[in-house]
XYZ file of N, CA, C and O in Angstrom:
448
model
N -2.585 -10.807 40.640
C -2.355 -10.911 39.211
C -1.554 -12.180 38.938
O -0.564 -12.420 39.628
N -1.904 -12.931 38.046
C -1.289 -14.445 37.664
C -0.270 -14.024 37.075
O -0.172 -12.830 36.790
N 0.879 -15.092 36.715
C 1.584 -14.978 36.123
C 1.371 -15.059 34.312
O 2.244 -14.723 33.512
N 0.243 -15.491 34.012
C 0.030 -14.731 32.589
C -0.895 -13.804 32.821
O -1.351 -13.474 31.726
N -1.283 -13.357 33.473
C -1.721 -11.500 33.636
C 0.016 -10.941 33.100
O 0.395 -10.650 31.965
N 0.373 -10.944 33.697
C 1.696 -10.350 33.650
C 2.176 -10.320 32.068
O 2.310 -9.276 31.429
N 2.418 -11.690 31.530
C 3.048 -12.365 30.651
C 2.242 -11.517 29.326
O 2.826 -11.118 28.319
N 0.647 -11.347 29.631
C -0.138 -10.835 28.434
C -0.064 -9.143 28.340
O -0.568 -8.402 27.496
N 0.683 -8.849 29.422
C 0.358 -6.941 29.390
C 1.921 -6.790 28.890
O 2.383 -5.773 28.373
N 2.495 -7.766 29.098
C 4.156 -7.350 28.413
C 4.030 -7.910 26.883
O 4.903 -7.661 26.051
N 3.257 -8.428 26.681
C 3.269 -8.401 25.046
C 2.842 -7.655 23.997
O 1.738 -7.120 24.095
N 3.512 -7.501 22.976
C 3.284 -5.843 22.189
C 1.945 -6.577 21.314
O 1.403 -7.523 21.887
N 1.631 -6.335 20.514
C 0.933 -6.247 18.998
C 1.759 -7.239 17.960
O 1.334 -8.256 17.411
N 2.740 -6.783 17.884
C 4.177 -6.888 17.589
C 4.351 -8.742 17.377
O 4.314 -9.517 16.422
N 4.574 -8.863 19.019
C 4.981 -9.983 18.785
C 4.534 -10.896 19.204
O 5.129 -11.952 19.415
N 2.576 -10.489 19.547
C 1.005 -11.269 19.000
C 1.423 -11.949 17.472
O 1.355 -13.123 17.110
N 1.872 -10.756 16.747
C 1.339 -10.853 15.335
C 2.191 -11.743 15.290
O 1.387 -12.655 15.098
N 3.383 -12.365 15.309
C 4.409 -12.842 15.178
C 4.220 -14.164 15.776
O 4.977 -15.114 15.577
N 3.363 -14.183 16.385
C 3.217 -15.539 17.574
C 2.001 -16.172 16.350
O 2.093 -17.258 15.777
N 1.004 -15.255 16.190
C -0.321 -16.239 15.214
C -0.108 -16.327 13.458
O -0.728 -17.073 12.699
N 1.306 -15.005 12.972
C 1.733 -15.850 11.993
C 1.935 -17.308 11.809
O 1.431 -18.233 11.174
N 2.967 -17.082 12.710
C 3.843 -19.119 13.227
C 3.153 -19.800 13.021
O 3.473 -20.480 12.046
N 2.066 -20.100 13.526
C 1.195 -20.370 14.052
C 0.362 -20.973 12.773
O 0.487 -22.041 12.174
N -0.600 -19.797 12.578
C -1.022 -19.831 10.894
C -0.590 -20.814 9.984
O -1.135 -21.742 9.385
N 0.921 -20.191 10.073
C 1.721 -20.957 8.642
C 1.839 -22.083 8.957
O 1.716 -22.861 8.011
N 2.153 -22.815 10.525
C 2.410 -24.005 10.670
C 1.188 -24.677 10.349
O 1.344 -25.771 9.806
N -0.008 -24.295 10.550
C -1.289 -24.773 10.760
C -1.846 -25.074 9.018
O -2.926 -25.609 8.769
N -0.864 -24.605 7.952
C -1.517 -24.305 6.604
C -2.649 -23.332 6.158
O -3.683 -23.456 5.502
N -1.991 -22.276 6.814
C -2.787 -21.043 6.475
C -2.069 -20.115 5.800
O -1.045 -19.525 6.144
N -3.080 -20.002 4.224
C -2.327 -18.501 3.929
C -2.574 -17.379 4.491
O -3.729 -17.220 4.887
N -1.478 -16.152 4.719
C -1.532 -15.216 5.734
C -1.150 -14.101 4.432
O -0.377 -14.130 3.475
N -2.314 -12.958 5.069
C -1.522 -11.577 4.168
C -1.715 -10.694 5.498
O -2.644 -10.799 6.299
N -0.621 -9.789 5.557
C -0.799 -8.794 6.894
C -0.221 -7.632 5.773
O 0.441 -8.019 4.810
N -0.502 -6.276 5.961
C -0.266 -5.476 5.553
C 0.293 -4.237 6.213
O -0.438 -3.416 6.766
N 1.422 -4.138 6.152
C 3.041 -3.696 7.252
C 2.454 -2.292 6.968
O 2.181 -2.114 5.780
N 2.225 -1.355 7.722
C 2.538 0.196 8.218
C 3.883 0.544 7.935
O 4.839 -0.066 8.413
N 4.001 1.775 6.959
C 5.456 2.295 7.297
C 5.349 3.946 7.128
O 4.509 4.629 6.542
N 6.444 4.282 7.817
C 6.602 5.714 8.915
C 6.786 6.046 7.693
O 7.346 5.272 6.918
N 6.155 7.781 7.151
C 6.278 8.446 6.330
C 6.427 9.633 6.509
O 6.241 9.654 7.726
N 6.704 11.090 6.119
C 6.944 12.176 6.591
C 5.981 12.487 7.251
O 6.289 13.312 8.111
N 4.339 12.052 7.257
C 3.355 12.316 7.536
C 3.032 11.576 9.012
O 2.069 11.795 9.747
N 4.042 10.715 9.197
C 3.216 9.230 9.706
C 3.016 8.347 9.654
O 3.597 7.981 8.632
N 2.378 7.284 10.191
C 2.441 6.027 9.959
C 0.990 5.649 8.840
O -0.234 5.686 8.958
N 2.084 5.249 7.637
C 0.606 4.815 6.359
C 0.596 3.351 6.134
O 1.574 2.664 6.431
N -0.653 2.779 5.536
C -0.069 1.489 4.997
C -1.030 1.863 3.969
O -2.076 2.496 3.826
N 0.136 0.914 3.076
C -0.352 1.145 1.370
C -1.445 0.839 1.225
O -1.467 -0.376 1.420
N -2.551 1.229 0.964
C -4.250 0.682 0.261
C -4.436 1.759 -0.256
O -3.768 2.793 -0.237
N -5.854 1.364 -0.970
C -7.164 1.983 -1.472
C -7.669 1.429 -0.864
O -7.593 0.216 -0.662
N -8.702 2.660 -0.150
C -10.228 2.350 0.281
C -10.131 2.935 2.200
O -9.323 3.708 2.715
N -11.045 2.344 2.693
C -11.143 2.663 3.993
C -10.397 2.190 4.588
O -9.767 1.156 4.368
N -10.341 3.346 5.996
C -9.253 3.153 7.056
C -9.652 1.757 8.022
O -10.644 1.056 7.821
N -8.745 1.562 8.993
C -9.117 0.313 9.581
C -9.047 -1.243 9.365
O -9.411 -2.082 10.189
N -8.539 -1.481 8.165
C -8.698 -3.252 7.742
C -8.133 -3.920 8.944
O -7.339 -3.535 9.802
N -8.638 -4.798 8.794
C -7.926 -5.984 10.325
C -6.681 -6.038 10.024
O -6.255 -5.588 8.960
N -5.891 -6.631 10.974
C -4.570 -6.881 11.064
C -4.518 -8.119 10.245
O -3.881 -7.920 9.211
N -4.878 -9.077 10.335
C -4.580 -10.337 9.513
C -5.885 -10.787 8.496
O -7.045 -10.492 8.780
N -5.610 -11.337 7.608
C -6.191 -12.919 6.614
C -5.936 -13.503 6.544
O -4.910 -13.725 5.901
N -6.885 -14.689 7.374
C -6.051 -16.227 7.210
C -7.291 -17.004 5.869
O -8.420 -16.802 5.421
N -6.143 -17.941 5.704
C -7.513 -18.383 4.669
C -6.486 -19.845 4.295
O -5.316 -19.784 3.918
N -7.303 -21.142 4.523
C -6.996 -22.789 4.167
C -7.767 -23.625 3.349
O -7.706 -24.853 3.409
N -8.510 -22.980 2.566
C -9.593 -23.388 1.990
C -10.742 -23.977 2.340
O -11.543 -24.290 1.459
N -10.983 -24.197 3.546
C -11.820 -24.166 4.356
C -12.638 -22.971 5.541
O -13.625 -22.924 6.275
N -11.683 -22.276 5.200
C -12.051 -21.401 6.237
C -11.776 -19.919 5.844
O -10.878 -19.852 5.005
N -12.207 -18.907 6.148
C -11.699 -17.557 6.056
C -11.595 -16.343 7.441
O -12.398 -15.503 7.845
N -10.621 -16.622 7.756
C -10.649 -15.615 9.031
C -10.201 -13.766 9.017
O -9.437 -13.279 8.184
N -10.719 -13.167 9.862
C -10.112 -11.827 10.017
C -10.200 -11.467 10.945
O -11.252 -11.243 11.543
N -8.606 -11.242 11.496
C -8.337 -10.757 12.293
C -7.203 -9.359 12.980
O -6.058 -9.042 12.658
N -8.128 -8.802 13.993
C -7.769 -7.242 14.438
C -6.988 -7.632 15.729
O -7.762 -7.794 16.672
N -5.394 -7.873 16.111
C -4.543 -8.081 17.158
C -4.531 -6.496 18.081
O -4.330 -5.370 17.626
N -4.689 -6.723 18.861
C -4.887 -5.482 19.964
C -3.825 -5.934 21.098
O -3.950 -7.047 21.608
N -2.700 -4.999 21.520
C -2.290 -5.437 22.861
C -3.134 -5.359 24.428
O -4.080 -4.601 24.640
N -2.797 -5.914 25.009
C -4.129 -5.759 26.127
C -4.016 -4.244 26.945
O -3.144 -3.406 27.175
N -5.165 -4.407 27.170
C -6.064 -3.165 27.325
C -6.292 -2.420 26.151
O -6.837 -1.335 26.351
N -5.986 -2.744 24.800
C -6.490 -1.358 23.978
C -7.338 -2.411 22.861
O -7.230 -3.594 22.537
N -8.174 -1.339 22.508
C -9.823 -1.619 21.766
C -9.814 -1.297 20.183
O -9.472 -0.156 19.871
N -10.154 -2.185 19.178
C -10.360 -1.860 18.025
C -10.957 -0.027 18.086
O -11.573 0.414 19.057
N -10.590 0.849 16.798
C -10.820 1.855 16.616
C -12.302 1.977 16.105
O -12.927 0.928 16.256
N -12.695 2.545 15.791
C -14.087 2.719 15.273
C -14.315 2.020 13.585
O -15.029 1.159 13.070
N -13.279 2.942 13.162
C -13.269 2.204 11.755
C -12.794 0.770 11.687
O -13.242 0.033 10.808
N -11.620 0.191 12.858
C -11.292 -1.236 12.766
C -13.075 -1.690 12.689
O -13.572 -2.057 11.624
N -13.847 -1.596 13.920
C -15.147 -2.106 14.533
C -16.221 -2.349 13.080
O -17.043 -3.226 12.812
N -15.758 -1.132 12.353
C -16.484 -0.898 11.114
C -16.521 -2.071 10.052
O -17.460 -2.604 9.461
N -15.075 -2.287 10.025
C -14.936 -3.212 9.197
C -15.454 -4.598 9.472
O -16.192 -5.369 8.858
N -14.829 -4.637 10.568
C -15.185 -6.245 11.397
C -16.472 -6.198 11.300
O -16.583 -7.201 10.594
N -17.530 -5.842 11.440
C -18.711 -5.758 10.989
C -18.842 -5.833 9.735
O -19.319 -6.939 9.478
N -18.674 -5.250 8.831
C -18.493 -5.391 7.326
C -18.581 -6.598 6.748
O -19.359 -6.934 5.856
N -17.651 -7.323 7.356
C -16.775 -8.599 7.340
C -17.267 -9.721 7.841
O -16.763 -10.771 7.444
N -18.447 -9.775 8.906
C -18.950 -10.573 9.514
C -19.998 -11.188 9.101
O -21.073 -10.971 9.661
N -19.886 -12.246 7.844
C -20.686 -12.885 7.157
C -20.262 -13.891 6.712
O -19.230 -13.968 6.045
N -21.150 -15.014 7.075
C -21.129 -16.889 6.535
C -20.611 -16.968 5.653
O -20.974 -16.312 4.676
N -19.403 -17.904 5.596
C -18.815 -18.751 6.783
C -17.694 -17.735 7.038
O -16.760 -18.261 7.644
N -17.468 -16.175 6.701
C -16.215 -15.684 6.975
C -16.404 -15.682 8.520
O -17.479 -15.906 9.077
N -15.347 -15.429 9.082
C -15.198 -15.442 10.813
C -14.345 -14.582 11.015
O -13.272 -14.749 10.436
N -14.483 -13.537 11.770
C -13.834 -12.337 12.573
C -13.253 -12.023 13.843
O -13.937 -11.003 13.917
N -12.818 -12.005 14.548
C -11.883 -11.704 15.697
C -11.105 -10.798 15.758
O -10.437 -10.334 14.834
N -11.151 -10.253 17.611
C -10.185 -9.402 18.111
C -9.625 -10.203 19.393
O -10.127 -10.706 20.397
N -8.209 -10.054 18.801
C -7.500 -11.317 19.615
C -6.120 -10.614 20.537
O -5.044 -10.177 20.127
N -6.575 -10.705 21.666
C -5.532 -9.922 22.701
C -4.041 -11.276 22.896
O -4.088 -12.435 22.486
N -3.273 -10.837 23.379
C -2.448 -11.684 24.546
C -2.507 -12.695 25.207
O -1.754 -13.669 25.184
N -3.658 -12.449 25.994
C -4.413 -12.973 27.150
C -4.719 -14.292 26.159
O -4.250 -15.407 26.389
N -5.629 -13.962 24.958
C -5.937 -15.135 24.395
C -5.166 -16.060 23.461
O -5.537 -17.176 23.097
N -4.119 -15.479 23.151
C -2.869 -16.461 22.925
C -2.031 -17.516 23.481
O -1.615 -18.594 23.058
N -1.843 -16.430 25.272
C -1.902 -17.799 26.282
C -2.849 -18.482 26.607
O -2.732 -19.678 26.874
N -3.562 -18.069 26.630
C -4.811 -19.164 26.879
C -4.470 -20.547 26.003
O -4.297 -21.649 26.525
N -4.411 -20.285 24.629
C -4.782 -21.224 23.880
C -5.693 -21.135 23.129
O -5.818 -21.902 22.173
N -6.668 -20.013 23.448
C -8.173 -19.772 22.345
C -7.418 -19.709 21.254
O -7.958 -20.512 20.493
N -6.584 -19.292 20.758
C -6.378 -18.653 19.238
C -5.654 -20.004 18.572
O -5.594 -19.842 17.353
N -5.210 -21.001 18.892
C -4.899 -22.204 18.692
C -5.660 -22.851 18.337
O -5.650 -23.629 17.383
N -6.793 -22.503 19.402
C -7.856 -23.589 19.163
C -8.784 -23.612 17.853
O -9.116 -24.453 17.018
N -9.109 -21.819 18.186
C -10.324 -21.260 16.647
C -9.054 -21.913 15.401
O -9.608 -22.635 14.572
N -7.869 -21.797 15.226
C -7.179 -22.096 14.046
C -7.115 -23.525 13.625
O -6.865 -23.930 12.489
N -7.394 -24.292 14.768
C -7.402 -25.710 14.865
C -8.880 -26.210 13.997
O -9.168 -27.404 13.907
């Protein structure tokens, strides 16, 4: 196991999201993420409509992205999959973006 094997299974969701905000904003992207919060029930986030929306919207006027941050090893849900499909139409662009591909550099690059 490499040393970013390692580096990508210790990173949460968390602080993915936090890494391709930065990122985003430095790059001139507007970003909307829509925060989960613990309710007597559970964890809700405020909408109307279906379950699942991606984790992020980036959008520079050139471009429109959506994206579903997964920590590694775990898989969009059915309804995430749903959407991202939904969503997957010219010129919008969709992604599920692990860890792994943060170090890499892929997610730099697609923002580039």
């Amino acid at each position: 196991m490499t040393t970013r094997d390692v580096m990508a299974k210790a990173m949460s969701e968390e602080e993915l999201l936090s890494c391709v905000v930065d990122l985003a904003q430095l790059l001139n992207y507007r970003v909307a993420h829509f925060r989960p919060a613990r309710t007597a029930k559970g964890w809700r986030t405020a909408m109307t409509g279906d379950a699942g929306f991606p984790d992020l919207v980036l959008a520079n006027g050139q471009r429109v992205i959506f994206a579903e941050l997964k920590a590694e090893g775990r898989k969009p849900t059915r309804a995430q999959w749903d959407w991202l499909a939904a969503l997957e139409v010219k010129p919008v662009e969709v992604h599920v973006w692990l860890p792994t591909q943060w170090l890499s550099g892929e997610i730099e690059r697609v923002l580039r």
